[in-house]
PDB file of C-alpha atoms in Angstrom:
ATOM      1  CA  MET X  20      25.581   5.195  29.312  1.00 98.00           C
ATOM      2  CA  ASN X  21      25.163   8.133  26.436  1.00 98.00           C
ATOM      3  CA  ILE X  22      25.227  11.500  28.084  1.00 98.00           C
ATOM      4  CA  LEU X  23      24.129  14.704  26.424  1.00 98.00           C
ATOM      5  CA  VAL X  24      25.489  17.781  27.532  1.00 98.00           C
ATOM      6  CA  LEU X  25      23.712  21.039  26.431  1.00 98.00           C
ATOM      7  CA  ASN X  26      26.215  23.927  27.170  1.00 98.00           C
ATOM      8  CA  GLY X  27      24.101  27.223  26.733  1.00 98.00           C
ATOM      9  CA  SER X  28      27.450  29.261  27.598  1.00 97.00           C
ATOM     10  CA  PRO X  29      28.343  32.021  24.759  1.00 95.00           C
ATOM     11  CA  ARG X  30      32.038  31.923  26.402  1.00 95.00           C
ATOM     12  CA  PRO X  31      34.324  28.911  25.105  1.00 93.00           C
ATOM     13  CA  ASN X  32      36.711  29.087  27.523  1.00 94.00           C
ATOM     14  CA  GLY X  33      34.329  30.461  30.495  1.00 96.00           C
ATOM     15  CA  ASN X  34      33.080  29.373  33.751  1.00 97.00           C
ATOM     16  CA  THR X  35      30.592  26.967  32.329  1.00 98.00           C
ATOM     17  CA  ALA X  36      32.873  25.413  29.967  1.00 98.00           C
ATOM     18  CA  ALA X  37      35.461  24.574  32.656  1.00 98.00           C
ATOM     19  CA  MET X  38      32.567  22.669  34.584  1.00 98.00           C
ATOM     20  CA  VAL X  39      31.401  20.979  31.631  1.00 98.00           C
ATOM     21  CA  ASP X  40      34.945  19.874  30.811  1.00 98.00           C
ATOM     22  CA  ALA X  41      35.473  18.729  34.168  1.00 98.00           C
ATOM     23  CA  PHE X  42      32.253  16.573  34.352  1.00 98.00           C
ATOM     24  CA  ALA X  43      32.714  15.193  30.860  1.00 98.00           C
ATOM     25  CA  GLU X  44      36.542  14.095  31.682  1.00 98.00           C
ATOM     26  CA  GLY X  45      35.321  12.259  34.525  1.00 98.00           C
ATOM     27  CA  ALA X  46      32.236  10.775  32.668  1.00 98.00           C
ATOM     28  CA  ARG X  47      34.377   9.708  30.079  1.00 98.00           C
ATOM     29  CA  GLU X  48      36.886   8.264  32.253  1.00 98.00           C
ATOM     30  CA  SER X  49      34.010   6.329  33.872  1.00 97.00           C
ATOM     31  CA  GLY X  50      33.237   4.542  30.279  1.00 98.00           C
ATOM     32  CA  HIS X  51      30.592   6.817  29.389  1.00 98.00           C
ATOM     33  CA  GLU X  52      29.750   8.402  26.044  1.00 98.00           C
ATOM     34  CA  VAL X  53      29.385  12.162  26.594  1.00 98.00           C
ATOM     35  CA  ASN X  54      28.455  14.388  23.400  1.00 98.00           C
ATOM     36  CA  VAL X  55      28.889  18.212  24.307  1.00 98.00           C
ATOM     37  CA  VAL X  56      26.897  20.511  22.362  1.00 98.00           C
ATOM     38  CA  ASN X  57      27.887  24.072  22.538  1.00 98.00           C
ATOM     39  CA  VAL X  58      24.344  25.693  21.700  1.00 97.00           C
ATOM     40  CA  CYS X  59      25.646  29.360  21.376  1.00 97.00           C
ATOM     41  CA  GLN X  60      27.989  28.160  18.372  1.00 97.00           C
ATOM     42  CA  LYS X  61      24.787  26.915  16.499  1.00 98.00           C
ATOM     43  CA  LYS X  62      22.191  28.674  14.528  1.00 98.00           C
ATOM     44  CA  ILE X  63      19.215  27.299  16.332  1.00 98.00           C
ATOM     45  CA  ALA X  64      15.877  29.245  16.208  1.00 97.00           C
ATOM     46  CA  GLY X  65      13.042  29.393  19.018  1.00 96.00           C
ATOM     47  CA  CYS X  66      10.003  27.399  18.503  1.00 96.00           C
ATOM     48  CA  LEU X  67       7.278  28.612  16.110  1.00 96.00           C
ATOM     49  CA  ALA X  68       4.455  26.967  18.032  1.00 95.00           C
ATOM     50  CA  CYS X  69       3.194  25.751  14.432  1.00 96.00           C
ATOM     51  CA  GLU X  70       2.596  22.483  15.698  1.00 96.00           C
ATOM     52  CA  TYR X  71       3.954  21.076  12.453  1.00 97.00           C
ATOM     53  CA  CYS X  72       6.102  18.362  14.662  1.00 95.00           C
ATOM     54  CA  HIS X  73       2.802  16.988  16.024  1.00 94.00           C
ATOM     55  CA  THR X  74       0.396  16.878  12.689  1.00 95.00           C
ATOM     56  CA  LYS X  75       2.172  16.559   9.597  1.00 93.00           C
ATOM     57  CA  GLY X  76       5.734  16.303  10.730  1.00 89.00           C
ATOM     58  CA  ASP X  77       5.797  13.089  12.786  1.00 89.00           C
ATOM     59  CA  GLY X  78       7.909  14.316  15.507  1.00 89.00           C
ATOM     60  CA  ARG X  79      10.081  16.789  13.063  1.00 92.00           C
ATOM     61  CA  CYS X  80      10.411  20.313  13.419  1.00 96.00           C
ATOM     62  CA  ILE X  81       9.670  22.395  10.249  1.00 96.00           C
ATOM     63  CA  GLN X  82      12.708  24.553  10.875  1.00 97.00           C
ATOM     64  CA  GLN X  83      15.754  23.275   8.867  1.00 95.00           C
ATOM     65  CA  ASP X  84      18.331  24.676  11.193  1.00 97.00           C
ATOM     66  CA  ASP X  85      21.150  23.355  13.497  1.00 98.00           C
ATOM     67  CA  MET X  86      18.843  21.653  15.994  1.00 97.00           C
ATOM     68  CA  GLN X  87      18.365  19.083  13.087  1.00 96.00           C
ATOM     69  CA  GLN X  88      22.092  18.031  14.546  1.00 97.00           C
ATOM     70  CA  VAL X  89      20.709  17.922  18.138  1.00 97.00           C
ATOM     71  CA  TYR X  90      17.721  15.980  17.660  1.00 97.00           C
ATOM     72  CA  PRO X  91      19.755  12.614  16.654  1.00 97.00           C
ATOM     73  CA  LEU X  92      21.822  12.855  19.791  1.00 98.00           C
ATOM     74  CA  LEU X  93      18.840  13.808  22.011  1.00 97.00           C
ATOM     75  CA  GLN X  94      17.250  10.413  20.782  1.00 96.00           C
ATOM     76  CA  GLN X  95      20.079   8.481  21.587  1.00 97.00           C
ATOM     77  CA  ALA X  96      20.859  10.177  25.290  1.00 98.00           C
ATOM     78  CA  GLU X  97      20.121   8.319  28.204  1.00 98.00           C
ATOM     79  CA  MET X  98      20.983  11.307  30.247  1.00 98.00           C
ATOM     80  CA  ILE X  99      20.902  15.004  29.712  1.00 98.00           C
ATOM     81  CA  VAL X 100      22.765  17.606  31.477  1.00 98.00           C
ATOM     82  CA  LEU X 101      21.830  21.395  31.156  1.00 98.00           C
ATOM     83  CA  ALA X 102      24.719  23.799  31.724  1.00 98.00           C
ATOM     84  CA  SER X 103      24.189  27.196  31.820  1.00 98.00           C
ATOM     85  CA  PRO X 104      25.570  30.630  33.219  1.00 98.00           C
ATOM     86  CA  ILE X 105      22.854  32.266  34.926  1.00 96.00           C
ATOM     87  CA  TYR X 106      22.678  35.837  33.853  1.00 87.00           C
ATOM     88  CA  TYR X 107      18.981  37.016  34.822  1.00 85.00           C
ATOM     89  CA  HIS X 108      17.915  34.373  37.115  1.00 90.00           C
ATOM     90  CA  SER X 109      17.460  31.643  34.223  1.00 94.00           C
ATOM     91  CA  PHE X 110      19.186  29.792  31.365  1.00 97.00           C
ATOM     92  CA  THR X 111      20.951  31.787  28.499  1.00 97.00           C
ATOM     93  CA  GLY X 112      18.409  32.576  25.785  1.00 96.00           C
ATOM     94  CA  GLN X 113      20.378  30.377  23.494  1.00 97.00           C
ATOM     95  CA  LEU X 114      19.835  27.482  25.537  1.00 97.00           C
ATOM     96  CA  GLN X 115      15.974  28.010  26.041  1.00 96.00           C
ATOM     97  CA  CYS X 116      15.367  27.964  22.142  1.00 97.00           C
ATOM     98  CA  VAL X 117      16.956  24.431  22.223  1.00 97.00           C
ATOM     99  CA  ILE X 118      14.917  23.473  25.256  1.00 96.00           C
ATOM    100  CA  ASN X 119      11.642  24.777  23.478  1.00 95.00           C
ATOM    101  CA  ARG X 120      12.611  23.035  20.454  1.00 97.00           C
ATOM    102  CA  ILE X 121      12.647  19.640  22.364  1.00 96.00           C
ATOM    103  CA  TYR X 122       8.834  19.953  22.268  1.00 94.00           C
ATOM    104  CA  ALA X 123       9.045  18.551  18.727  1.00 95.00           C
ATOM    105  CA  LEU X 124      10.272  14.981  20.040  1.00 94.00           C
ATOM    106  CA  ASP X 125       8.142  15.247  23.077  1.00 88.00           C
ATOM    107  CA  LYS X 126      10.052  12.696  25.129  1.00 90.00           C
ATOM    108  CA  PRO X 127      13.152  11.610  24.010  1.00 93.00           C
ATOM    109  CA  LYS X 128      13.004   8.003  23.903  1.00 91.00           C
ATOM    110  CA  ASN X 129      15.953   6.736  25.699  1.00 97.00           C
ATOM    111  CA  LEU X 130      16.080   9.534  28.352  1.00 97.00           C
ATOM    112  CA  LYS X 131      16.068   8.291  31.922  1.00 98.00           C
ATOM    113  CA  LYS X 132      18.404  10.942  33.838  1.00 98.00           C
ATOM    114  CA  ALA X 133      19.150  14.610  34.071  1.00 98.00           C
ATOM    115  CA  ALA X 134      21.512  17.048  35.968  1.00 98.00           C
ATOM    116  CA  LEU X 135      21.935  20.514  35.960  1.00 98.00           C
ATOM    117  CA  ILE X 136      25.036  22.597  35.797  1.00 98.00           C
ATOM    118  CA  MET X 137      25.009  26.459  36.625  1.00 98.00           C
ATOM    119  CA  SER X 138      27.703  29.258  37.167  1.00 97.00           C
ATOM    120  CA  SER X 139      27.107  32.781  38.024  1.00 96.00           C
ATOM    121  CA  GLY X 140      28.920  35.737  39.481  1.00 92.00           C
ATOM    122  CA  SER X 141      26.341  35.974  42.435  1.00 90.00           C
ATOM    123  CA  ASN X 142      24.947  33.381  44.647  1.00 90.00           C
ATOM    124  CA  HIS X 143      21.023  32.871  45.100  1.00 89.00           C
ATOM    125  CA  VAL X 144      20.187  33.670  41.738  1.00 94.00           C
ATOM    126  CA  TYR X 145      19.477  29.921  40.205  1.00 95.00           C
ATOM    127  CA  CYS X 146      15.770  29.912  41.376  1.00 94.00           C
ATOM    128  CA  GLY X 147      14.472  30.251  37.677  1.00 94.00           C
ATOM    129  CA  ALA X 148      16.627  27.696  36.203  1.00 96.00           C
ATOM    130  CA  ILE X 149      16.050  25.465  39.179  1.00 96.00           C
ATOM    131  CA  TYR X 150      12.211  25.565  38.874  1.00 96.00           C
ATOM    132  CA  GLU X 151      12.490  24.889  34.842  1.00 94.00           C
ATOM    133  CA  TYR X 152      14.944  22.001  35.502  1.00 97.00           C
ATOM    134  CA  GLN X 153      12.517  20.453  37.949  1.00 96.00           C
ATOM    135  CA  ASN X 154       9.317  20.997  36.461  1.00 94.00           C
ATOM    136  CA  SER X 155      10.137  20.410  32.629  1.00 90.00           C
ATOM    137  CA  PHE X 156      12.797  17.665  32.862  1.00 93.00           C
ATOM    138  CA  LEU X 157      12.407  15.864  36.310  1.00 96.00           C
ATOM    139  CA  ASN X 158       8.700  16.229  36.549  1.00 95.00           C
ATOM    140  CA  TYR X 159       7.059  16.321  33.111  1.00 93.00           C
ATOM    141  CA  LEU X 160       9.775  14.090  31.386  1.00 94.00           C
ATOM    142  CA  LYS X 161       9.898  12.044  34.573  1.00 95.00           C
ATOM    143  CA  LEU X 162      13.828  11.793  34.905  1.00 97.00           C
ATOM    144  CA  GLU X 163      15.785  10.654  37.836  1.00 97.00           C
ATOM    145  CA  ASP X 164      17.630  13.757  39.266  1.00 98.00           C
ATOM    146  CA  MET X 165      21.392  13.086  39.313  1.00 98.00           C
ATOM    147  CA  GLY X 166      22.214  16.588  40.949  1.00 97.00           C
ATOM    148  CA  ILE X 167      22.431  20.049  40.689  1.00 98.00           C
ATOM    149  CA  TYR X 168      25.828  21.771  40.329  1.00 98.00           C
ATOM    150  CA  SER X 169      26.366  25.481  40.832  1.00 97.00           C
ATOM    151  CA  ALA X 170      29.272  28.021  41.162  1.00 97.00           C
ATOM    152  CA  PHE X 171      29.379  31.604  41.901  1.00 95.00           C
ATOM    153  CA  ASP X 172      32.161  34.331  42.351  1.00 94.00           C
ATOM    154  CA  LYS X 173      35.372  32.513  43.258  1.00 94.00           C
ATOM    155  CA  GLU X 174      34.178  29.248  43.167  1.00 95.00           C
ATOM    156  CA  ASN X 175      34.314  29.585  39.388  1.00 95.00           C
ATOM    157  CA  LYS X 176      37.106  27.714  38.062  1.00 95.00           C
ATOM    158  CA  SER X 177      38.566  26.894  41.533  1.00 96.00           C
ATOM    159  CA  GLN X 178      40.175  23.587  41.576  1.00 97.00           C
ATOM    160  CA  GLU X 179      37.728  22.536  44.383  1.00 97.00           C
ATOM    161  CA  LYS X 180      34.629  23.227  42.304  1.00 97.00           C
ATOM    162  CA  LEU X 181      36.118  21.569  39.144  1.00 98.00           C
ATOM    163  CA  ASP X 182      37.274  18.410  41.269  1.00 98.00           C
ATOM    164  CA  GLU X 183      33.717  18.292  42.268  1.00 98.00           C
ATOM    165  CA  LEU X 184      32.186  17.855  38.805  1.00 98.00           C
ATOM    166  CA  ARG X 185      34.929  15.543  37.667  1.00 98.00           C
ATOM    167  CA  GLN X 186      33.943  13.413  40.770  1.00 98.00           C
ATOM    168  CA  PHE X 187      30.479  13.456  39.769  1.00 98.00           C
ATOM    169  CA  GLY X 188      31.175  12.441  36.218  1.00 98.00           C
ATOM    170  CA  LEU X 189      33.439   9.687  37.659  1.00 97.00           C
ATOM    171  CA  GLN X 190      30.808   8.411  40.107  1.00 97.00           C
ATOM    172  CA  LEU X 191      27.820   7.903  37.348  1.00 96.00           C
ATOM    173  CA  LYS X 192      26.373   4.831  37.129  1.00 86.00           C
TER     174      LYS X 192
END
């Protein structure tokens, strides 16, 4: 399976990155192709709501930024994994820009499955991200939910949590 991970963490060695690495290691070990896009290291602007993509653009966004590197990966992906630290009840702004720009494609053609990975310093702050994941990805795009994984406080970077994410990757069918 071709898996695209959109990592919305600005910290390359942070908690979210550790969870993504553990998942990707397990998934690759299980024979899956995994592409991780660290969106905070890209220059990706928010959607302009210009509708070029759905009128003259034929599914192409008018903005020529690093999102142009992400669109082919989205079109090839059979599974998408959203990964983000949760700072204020939702995804990071950088990840939100990428999510909004998926609009140009409407529904990526091969996408069938989704998962969510979140980290935070506190528990019970995930509601906004979960709501968007369930409504925008699972319901609107009609994707199969492969799981929601979260870590907070001392769980972050714990061997138990990293093993859980690695197992998740290993067990994907």
